[in-house]
Amino acid sequence: MAAPRVTPVTHVVFDVDGVLIDTEHLYTDIIQGIVGKYGKTFTMDIKVKQMGRKEPEAAKVVIESLDLPLTVDQYLQMSHEQQEKLFPSVELLPGAECLVKHLHKNGVPIATATGSHTQSFELKTSGHKDLFSLFHHCVLSGDDPECKHGKPAPDCFLLAAQRFPDNPDPSKVLVFEDAPNGVEAAHAAGMQCVWIPHKGINKETHRHLATLVLESLEDFRPEMFGLPSYDS
């Protein structure tokens, strides 16, 4: 199946973890630290299944996949304790600051849509408040009452579009994602998607759903989608 055709867009929505900020390796370390206590290994196959989902759903995937003797609440408490230590110092990924500032400067409406809940999002972005203040809004599907289902359902991306003042047609919205679940969600929402696969993920599994597959945000050229070029 061929990838979706590139057409001009007017609005941009970013996933956060693994696209704008370098948290995915921290999540891996945190989860392995938890499951390792029970002699288990957090594999890439499990990571792919839980990436992008609402936090309780992601926790359930890990618990059930590894048959852990933990409730979701117990697992999340252990995870949150480590997040509070590690997340405030998280760094931006290459190309993130440049692209976000460029789009904002040129009047392109931008938003984020993530599976995170408010507390986690604030921890992760606390060192980059100036950059995240440039977004028109942030959809935090982890605890947003209007977001009924996490990725791979399209809810968070559709909400992100609806919350722009002009409520653009989904076909005019470009999504940036790193997780296969997120690519599925963008496709289900009827949006084009630039996929920047997390290291270790098989690029062939979801290539047909992504409009464009890149190694880094640094490789993105806005003019491909009818957006202002870096030279403008």
PDB file of C-alpha atoms in Angstrom:
ATOM      1  CA  MET A   1       0.000   0.000   0.000  1.00  0.00           C
ATOM      2  CA  ALA A   2       1.356   3.409  -0.982  1.00  0.00           C
ATOM      3  CA  ALA A   3       1.963   6.114   1.628  1.00  0.00           C
ATOM      4  CA  PRO A   4      -0.538   8.999   1.776  1.00  0.00           C
ATOM      5  CA  ARG A   5       0.043  11.719  -0.797  1.00  0.00           C
ATOM      6  CA  VAL A   6       1.751  14.944   0.314  1.00  0.00           C
ATOM      7  CA  THR A   7      -0.676  17.873   0.120  1.00  0.00           C
ATOM      8  CA  PRO A   8      -0.493  21.429   1.528  1.00  0.00           C
ATOM      9  CA  VAL A   9      -1.387  21.903   5.206  1.00  0.00           C
ATOM     10  CA  THR A  10      -2.233  24.926   7.328  1.00  0.00           C
ATOM     11  CA  HIS A  11      -1.875  23.638  10.914  1.00  0.00           C
ATOM     12  CA  VAL A  12       0.665  21.454  12.724  1.00  0.00           C
ATOM     13  CA  VAL A  13       0.276  19.154  15.739  1.00  0.00           C
ATOM     14  CA  PHE A  14       3.252  17.614  17.532  1.00  0.00           C
ATOM     15  CA  ASP A  15       3.445  14.571  19.723  1.00  0.00           C
ATOM     16  CA  VAL A  16       5.764  15.392  22.628  1.00  0.00           C
ATOM     17  CA  ASP A  17       7.756  12.388  23.885  1.00  0.00           C
ATOM     18  CA  GLY A  18      10.304  11.249  21.340  1.00  0.00           C
ATOM     19  CA  VAL A  19       9.452  14.099  18.955  1.00  0.00           C
ATOM     20  CA  LEU A  20      10.125  17.323  20.837  1.00  0.00           C
ATOM     21  CA  ILE A  21      11.770  16.088  24.032  1.00  0.00           C
ATOM     22  CA  ASP A  22      14.194  13.242  24.636  1.00  0.00           C
ATOM     23  CA  THR A  23      12.198  11.202  27.142  1.00  0.00           C
ATOM     24  CA  GLU A  24      11.756   7.820  25.467  1.00  0.00           C
ATOM     25  CA  HIS A  25      15.066   6.438  26.728  1.00  0.00           C
ATOM     26  CA  LEU A  26      14.120   7.619  30.218  1.00  0.00           C
ATOM     27  CA  TYR A  27      10.796   5.787  30.007  1.00  0.00           C
ATOM     28  CA  THR A  28      12.686   2.656  28.946  1.00  0.00           C
ATOM     29  CA  ASP A  29      15.089   2.954  31.874  1.00  0.00           C
ATOM     30  CA  ILE A  30      12.267   3.588  34.349  1.00  0.00           C
ATOM     31  CA  ILE A  31      10.179   0.667  33.124  1.00  0.00           C
ATOM     32  CA  GLN A  32      13.137  -1.714  33.028  1.00  0.00           C
ATOM     33  CA  GLY A  33      13.966  -0.661  36.580  1.00  0.00           C
ATOM     34  CA  ILE A  34      10.457  -1.675  37.657  1.00  0.00           C
ATOM     35  CA  VAL A  35      10.146  -4.942  35.751  1.00  0.00           C
ATOM     36  CA  GLY A  36      13.740  -5.926  36.515  1.00  0.00           C
ATOM     37  CA  LYS A  37      12.781  -6.284  40.171  1.00  0.00           C
ATOM     38  CA  TYR A  38      10.680  -9.257  39.076  1.00  0.00           C
ATOM     39  CA  GLY A  39      13.296 -10.787  36.797  1.00  0.00           C
ATOM     40  CA  LYS A  40      11.624  -9.484  33.638  1.00  0.00           C
ATOM     41  CA  THR A  41      12.908  -7.638  30.575  1.00  0.00           C
ATOM     42  CA  PHE A  42      11.162  -4.700  28.917  1.00  0.00           C
ATOM     43  CA  THR A  43      11.502  -5.475  25.201  1.00  0.00           C
ATOM     44  CA  MET A  44      11.066  -3.248  22.164  1.00  0.00           C
ATOM     45  CA  ASP A  45       7.988  -5.270  21.153  1.00  0.00           C
ATOM     46  CA  ILE A  46       6.287  -4.314  24.433  1.00  0.00           C
ATOM     47  CA  LYS A  47       7.466  -0.712  24.146  1.00  0.00           C
ATOM     48  CA  VAL A  48       5.918  -0.364  20.696  1.00  0.00           C
ATOM     49  CA  LYS A  49       2.564  -1.645  21.992  1.00  0.00           C
ATOM     50  CA  GLN A  50       2.421   0.863  24.849  1.00  0.00           C
ATOM     51  CA  MET A  51       3.990   3.964  23.283  1.00  0.00           C
ATOM     52  CA  GLY A  52       1.571   6.869  22.938  1.00  0.00           C
ATOM     53  CA  ARG A  53      -1.237   5.302  24.940  1.00  0.00           C
ATOM     54  CA  LYS A  54      -2.854   6.848  27.987  1.00  0.00           C
ATOM     55  CA  GLU A  55      -0.722   6.130  31.028  1.00  0.00           C
ATOM     56  CA  PRO A  56      -3.010   3.524  32.686  1.00  0.00           C
ATOM     57  CA  GLU A  57      -3.412   1.745  29.345  1.00  0.00           C
ATOM     58  CA  ALA A  58       0.352   1.724  28.789  1.00  0.00           C
ATOM     59  CA  ALA A  59       0.894   0.388  32.313  1.00  0.00           C
ATOM     60  CA  LYS A  60      -1.619  -2.395  31.701  1.00  0.00           C
ATOM     61  CA  VAL A  61       0.225  -3.421  28.528  1.00  0.00           C
ATOM     62  CA  VAL A  62       3.485  -3.823  30.473  1.00  0.00           C
ATOM     63  CA  ILE A  63       1.867  -5.598  33.424  1.00  0.00           C
ATOM     64  CA  GLU A  64      -0.048  -8.078  31.272  1.00  0.00           C
ATOM     65  CA  SER A  65       2.783  -8.676  28.794  1.00  0.00           C
ATOM     66  CA  LEU A  66       5.210  -9.572  31.580  1.00  0.00           C
ATOM     67  CA  ASP A  67       2.699 -11.044  34.034  1.00  0.00           C
ATOM     68  CA  LEU A  68       3.809  -8.685  36.802  1.00  0.00           C
ATOM     69  CA  PRO A  69       2.334  -9.090  40.319  1.00  0.00           C
ATOM     70  CA  LEU A  70       1.320  -5.426  40.371  1.00  0.00           C
ATOM     71  CA  THR A  71      -1.861  -3.423  40.049  1.00  0.00           C
ATOM     72  CA  VAL A  72      -1.911  -0.505  37.629  1.00  0.00           C
ATOM     73  CA  ASP A  73      -1.879   1.913  40.580  1.00  0.00           C
ATOM     74  CA  GLN A  74       1.126   0.212  42.169  1.00  0.00           C
ATOM     75  CA  TYR A  75       3.015   0.244  38.890  1.00  0.00           C
ATOM     76  CA  LEU A  76       2.242   3.912  38.259  1.00  0.00           C
ATOM     77  CA  GLN A  77       3.309   4.930  41.742  1.00  0.00           C
ATOM     78  CA  MET A  78       6.701   3.324  41.173  1.00  0.00           C
ATOM     79  CA  SER A  79       6.961   4.980  37.778  1.00  0.00           C
ATOM     80  CA  HIS A  80       5.987   8.430  39.040  1.00  0.00           C
ATOM     81  CA  GLU A  81       8.623   8.331  41.772  1.00  0.00           C
ATOM     82  CA  GLN A  82      11.325   7.934  39.136  1.00  0.00           C
ATOM     83  CA  GLN A  83       9.769  10.462  36.766  1.00  0.00           C
ATOM     84  CA  GLU A  84       9.932  13.153  39.428  1.00  0.00           C
ATOM     85  CA  LYS A  85      13.681  12.590  39.660  1.00  0.00           C
ATOM     86  CA  LEU A  86      14.497  12.363  35.962  1.00  0.00           C
ATOM     87  CA  PHE A  87      12.009  14.395  33.938  1.00  0.00           C
ATOM     88  CA  PRO A  88      12.839  17.977  35.020  1.00  0.00           C
ATOM     89  CA  SER A  89      16.259  17.756  33.336  1.00  0.00           C
ATOM     90  CA  VAL A  90      15.041  16.304  30.022  1.00  0.00           C
ATOM     91  CA  GLU A  91      16.527  17.842  26.875  1.00  0.00           C
ATOM     92  CA  LEU A  92      14.960  18.915  23.593  1.00  0.00           C
ATOM     93  CA  LEU A  93      15.536  16.688  20.578  1.00  0.00           C
ATOM     94  CA  PRO A  94      17.573  17.971  17.596  1.00  0.00           C
ATOM     95  CA  GLY A  95      15.589  20.279  15.343  1.00  0.00           C
ATOM     96  CA  ALA A  96      12.675  20.712  17.749  1.00  0.00           C
ATOM     97  CA  GLU A  97      13.367  24.255  18.924  1.00  0.00           C
ATOM     98  CA  CYS A  98      14.244  25.490  15.454  1.00  0.00           C
ATOM     99  CA  LEU A  99      11.095  24.093  13.805  1.00  0.00           C
ATOM    100  CA  VAL A 100       8.667  25.177  16.526  1.00  0.00           C
ATOM    101  CA  LYS A 101      10.045  28.724  16.603  1.00  0.00           C
ATOM    102  CA  HIS A 102      10.036  28.908  12.808  1.00  0.00           C
ATOM    103  CA  LEU A 103       6.396  27.862  12.505  1.00  0.00           C
ATOM    104  CA  HIS A 104       5.315  30.208  15.294  1.00  0.00           C
ATOM    105  CA  LYS A 105       7.262  33.143  13.815  1.00  0.00           C
ATOM    106  CA  ASN A 106       5.564  32.584  10.463  1.00  0.00           C
ATOM    107  CA  GLY A 107       2.061  32.443  11.921  1.00  0.00           C
ATOM    108  CA  VAL A 108       1.456  28.714  11.467  1.00  0.00           C
ATOM    109  CA  PRO A 109      -0.980  27.513  14.166  1.00  0.00           C
ATOM    110  CA  ILE A 110       0.705  24.809  16.263  1.00  0.00           C
ATOM    111  CA  ALA A 111      -0.410  22.545  19.113  1.00  0.00           C
ATOM    112  CA  THR A 112       0.690  19.391  20.908  1.00  0.00           C
ATOM    113  CA  ALA A 113      -1.217  16.157  21.462  1.00  0.00           C
ATOM    114  CA  THR A 114       0.242  13.624  23.871  1.00  0.00           C
ATOM    115  CA  GLY A 115      -0.822  10.671  25.971  1.00  0.00           C
ATOM    116  CA  SER A 116       0.678  12.337  29.051  1.00  0.00           C
ATOM    117  CA  HIS A 117      -1.299  13.583  32.017  1.00  0.00           C
ATOM    118  CA  THR A 118      -0.888  17.093  33.372  1.00  0.00           C
ATOM    119  CA  GLN A 119       1.577  16.345  36.174  1.00  0.00           C
ATOM    120  CA  SER A 120       3.917  14.386  33.911  1.00  0.00           C
ATOM    121  CA  PHE A 121       3.700  16.999  31.142  1.00  0.00           C
ATOM    122  CA  GLU A 122       4.593  19.813  33.524  1.00  0.00           C
ATOM    123  CA  LEU A 123       7.595  17.872  34.827  1.00  0.00           C
ATOM    124  CA  LYS A 124       8.895  17.099  31.340  1.00  0.00           C
ATOM    125  CA  THR A 125       8.470  20.605  29.987  1.00  0.00           C
ATOM    126  CA  SER A 126       9.501  22.549  33.105  1.00  0.00           C
ATOM    127  CA  GLY A 127      12.925  23.315  31.642  1.00  0.00           C
ATOM    128  CA  HIS A 128      11.490  24.495  28.330  1.00  0.00           C
ATOM    129  CA  LYS A 129       8.531  26.681  29.285  1.00  0.00           C
ATOM    130  CA  ASP A 130       9.439  29.401  26.795  1.00  0.00           C
ATOM    131  CA  LEU A 131       9.258  26.983  23.888  1.00  0.00           C
ATOM    132  CA  PHE A 132       6.045  25.284  24.979  1.00  0.00           C
ATOM    133  CA  SER A 133       4.403  28.664  25.537  1.00  0.00           C
ATOM    134  CA  LEU A 134       4.475  29.105  21.756  1.00  0.00           C
ATOM    135  CA  PHE A 135       1.857  26.394  21.227  1.00  0.00           C
ATOM    136  CA  HIS A 136      -1.743  27.552  20.898  1.00  0.00           C
ATOM    137  CA  HIS A 137      -2.870  24.646  23.097  1.00  0.00           C
ATOM    138  CA  CYS A 138      -1.781  21.268  24.410  1.00  0.00           C
ATOM    139  CA  VAL A 139      -4.059  18.220  24.442  1.00  0.00           C
ATOM    140  CA  LEU A 140      -3.086  15.976  27.355  1.00  0.00           C
ATOM    141  CA  SER A 141      -5.135  12.872  26.684  1.00  0.00           C
ATOM    142  CA  GLY A 142      -3.971  11.261  29.927  1.00  0.00           C
ATOM    143  CA  ASP A 143      -6.456  13.320  31.939  1.00  0.00           C
ATOM    144  CA  ASP A 144      -8.408  15.384  29.397  1.00  0.00           C
ATOM    145  CA  PRO A 145     -12.101  14.594  30.004  1.00  0.00           C
ATOM    146  CA  GLU A 146     -12.920  15.213  26.342  1.00  0.00           C
ATOM    147  CA  CYS A 147     -10.381  12.644  25.153  1.00  0.00           C
ATOM    148  CA  LYS A 148     -12.148   9.329  25.609  1.00  0.00           C
ATOM    149  CA  HIS A 149      -9.567   7.054  24.021  1.00  0.00           C
ATOM    150  CA  GLY A 150      -5.784   7.176  23.781  1.00  0.00           C
ATOM    151  CA  LYS A 151      -3.688   6.451  20.722  1.00  0.00           C
ATOM    152  CA  PRO A 152      -4.036   4.536  18.376  1.00  0.00           C
ATOM    153  CA  ALA A 153      -7.556   6.042  18.482  1.00  0.00           C
ATOM    154  CA  PRO A 154      -7.666   9.442  16.742  1.00  0.00           C
ATOM    155  CA  ASP A 155      -9.323  11.330  19.631  1.00  0.00           C
ATOM    156  CA  CYS A 156      -6.370  13.472  20.753  1.00  0.00           C
ATOM    157  CA  PHE A 157      -5.525  14.654  17.252  1.00  0.00           C
ATOM    158  CA  LEU A 158      -9.138  15.438  16.386  1.00  0.00           C
ATOM    159  CA  LEU A 159      -9.435  17.408  19.638  1.00  0.00           C
ATOM    160  CA  ALA A 160      -6.236  19.265  18.832  1.00  0.00           C
ATOM    161  CA  ALA A 161      -7.688  20.328  15.476  1.00  0.00           C
ATOM    162  CA  GLN A 162     -11.047  21.307  16.964  1.00  0.00           C
ATOM    163  CA  ARG A 163      -9.416  23.556  19.545  1.00  0.00           C
ATOM    164  CA  PHE A 164      -7.806  25.799  16.963  1.00  0.00           C
ATOM    165  CA  PRO A 165     -10.051  28.877  16.556  1.00  0.00           C
ATOM    166  CA  ASP A 166     -10.743  28.075  12.899  1.00  0.00           C
ATOM    167  CA  ASN A 167     -11.301  24.314  13.473  1.00  0.00           C
ATOM    168  CA  PRO A 168      -9.411  23.207  10.342  1.00  0.00           C
ATOM    169  CA  ASP A 169     -10.366  20.183   8.290  1.00  0.00           C
ATOM    170  CA  PRO A 170      -8.208  17.208   9.404  1.00  0.00           C
ATOM    171  CA  SER A 171      -6.728  16.972   5.913  1.00  0.00           C
ATOM    172  CA  LYS A 172      -5.130  20.363   6.501  1.00  0.00           C
ATOM    173  CA  VAL A 173      -3.383  19.245   9.706  1.00  0.00           C
ATOM    174  CA  LEU A 174       0.128  17.758   9.762  1.00  0.00           C
ATOM    175  CA  VAL A 175       1.117  15.515  12.665  1.00  0.00           C
ATOM    176  CA  PHE A 176       4.645  14.721  13.880  1.00  0.00           C
ATOM    177  CA  GLU A 177       4.951  11.347  15.615  1.00  0.00           C
ATOM    178  CA  ASP A 178       7.553   8.844  16.743  1.00  0.00           C
ATOM    179  CA  ALA A 179       5.311   5.967  17.857  1.00  0.00           C
ATOM    180  CA  PRO A 180       3.513   3.477  15.602  1.00  0.00           C
ATOM    181  CA  ASN A 181       0.377   3.961  17.726  1.00  0.00           C
ATOM    182  CA  GLY A 182       0.610   7.677  17.010  1.00  0.00           C
ATOM    183  CA  VAL A 183       0.989   7.126  13.268  1.00  0.00           C
ATOM    184  CA  GLU A 184      -2.139   4.959  13.360  1.00  0.00           C
ATOM    185  CA  ALA A 185      -3.977   7.668  15.310  1.00  0.00           C
ATOM    186  CA  ALA A 186      -3.025  10.402  12.844  1.00  0.00           C
ATOM    187  CA  HIS A 187      -4.060   8.234   9.901  1.00  0.00           C
ATOM    188  CA  ALA A 188      -7.375   7.405  11.577  1.00  0.00           C
ATOM    189  CA  ALA A 189      -7.939  11.140  12.119  1.00  0.00           C
ATOM    190  CA  GLY A 190      -7.515  11.753   8.391  1.00  0.00           C
ATOM    191  CA  MET A 191      -4.324  13.750   8.888  1.00  0.00           C
ATOM    192  CA  GLN A 192      -0.961  13.579   7.168  1.00  0.00           C
ATOM    193  CA  CYS A 193       1.867  12.371   9.376  1.00  0.00           C
ATOM    194  CA  VAL A 194       5.624  12.820   9.476  1.00  0.00           C
ATOM    195  CA  TRP A 195       6.957   9.746  11.248  1.00  0.00           C
ATOM    196  CA  ILE A 196      10.266   9.929  13.090  1.00  0.00           C
ATOM    197  CA  PRO A 197      10.518   6.332  14.327  1.00  0.00           C
ATOM    198  CA  HIS A 198      11.999   5.682  17.723  1.00  0.00           C
ATOM    199  CA  LYS A 199      15.336   3.882  17.421  1.00  0.00           C
ATOM    200  CA  GLY A 200      14.879   0.135  17.147  1.00  0.00           C
ATOM    201  CA  ILE A 201      11.403   0.291  15.627  1.00  0.00           C
ATOM    202  CA  ASN A 202      10.829  -1.518  12.336  1.00  0.00           C
ATOM    203  CA  LYS A 203      10.140   1.292   9.861  1.00  0.00           C
ATOM    204  CA  GLU A 204       8.331  -1.005   7.436  1.00  0.00           C
ATOM    205  CA  THR A 205       5.401  -1.786   9.736  1.00  0.00           C
ATOM    206  CA  HIS A 206       3.742   1.624   9.452  1.00  0.00           C
ATOM    207  CA  ARG A 207       5.496   3.211   6.480  1.00  0.00           C
ATOM    208  CA  HIS A 208       2.313   2.876   4.400  1.00  0.00           C
ATOM    209  CA  LEU A 209       0.385   4.994   6.940  1.00  0.00           C
ATOM    210  CA  ALA A 210       2.960   7.773   7.206  1.00  0.00           C
ATOM    211  CA  THR A 211       3.167  10.557   4.642  1.00  0.00           C
ATOM    212  CA  LEU A 212       6.889  10.984   5.234  1.00  0.00           C
ATOM    213  CA  VAL A 213       9.476   9.051   7.274  1.00  0.00           C
ATOM    214  CA  LEU A 214      12.488  10.951   8.627  1.00  0.00           C
ATOM    215  CA  GLU A 215      15.403  10.262  10.939  1.00  0.00           C
ATOM    216  CA  SER A 216      15.126  13.617  12.721  1.00  0.00           C
ATOM    217  CA  LEU A 217      13.195  16.880  12.812  1.00  0.00           C
ATOM    218  CA  GLU A 218      16.373  18.427  11.459  1.00  0.00           C
ATOM    219  CA  ASP A 219      15.620  16.719   8.138  1.00  0.00           C
ATOM    220  CA  PHE A 220      12.158  18.255   7.761  1.00  0.00           C
ATOM    221  CA  ARG A 221      11.600  20.805   5.015  1.00  0.00           C
ATOM    222  CA  PRO A 222       8.381  22.789   5.661  1.00  0.00           C
ATOM    223  CA  GLU A 223       7.911  23.788   2.015  1.00  0.00           C
ATOM    224  CA  MET A 224       7.150  20.154   1.140  1.00  0.00           C
ATOM    225  CA  PHE A 225       3.764  20.652   2.827  1.00  0.00           C
ATOM    226  CA  GLY A 226       3.155  24.198   1.640  1.00  0.00           C
ATOM    227  CA  LEU A 227       4.474  25.746   4.853  1.00  0.00           C
ATOM    228  CA  PRO A 228       6.904  28.702   4.966  1.00  0.00           C
ATOM    229  CA  SER A 229      10.448  27.585   4.225  1.00  0.00           C
ATOM    230  CA  TYR A 230      13.340  28.292   6.576  1.00  0.00           C
ATOM    231  CA  ASP A 231      14.565  30.855   4.081  1.00  0.00           C
ATOM    232  CA  SER A 232      11.354  32.883   4.242  1.00  0.00           C
TER     233      SER A 232
END
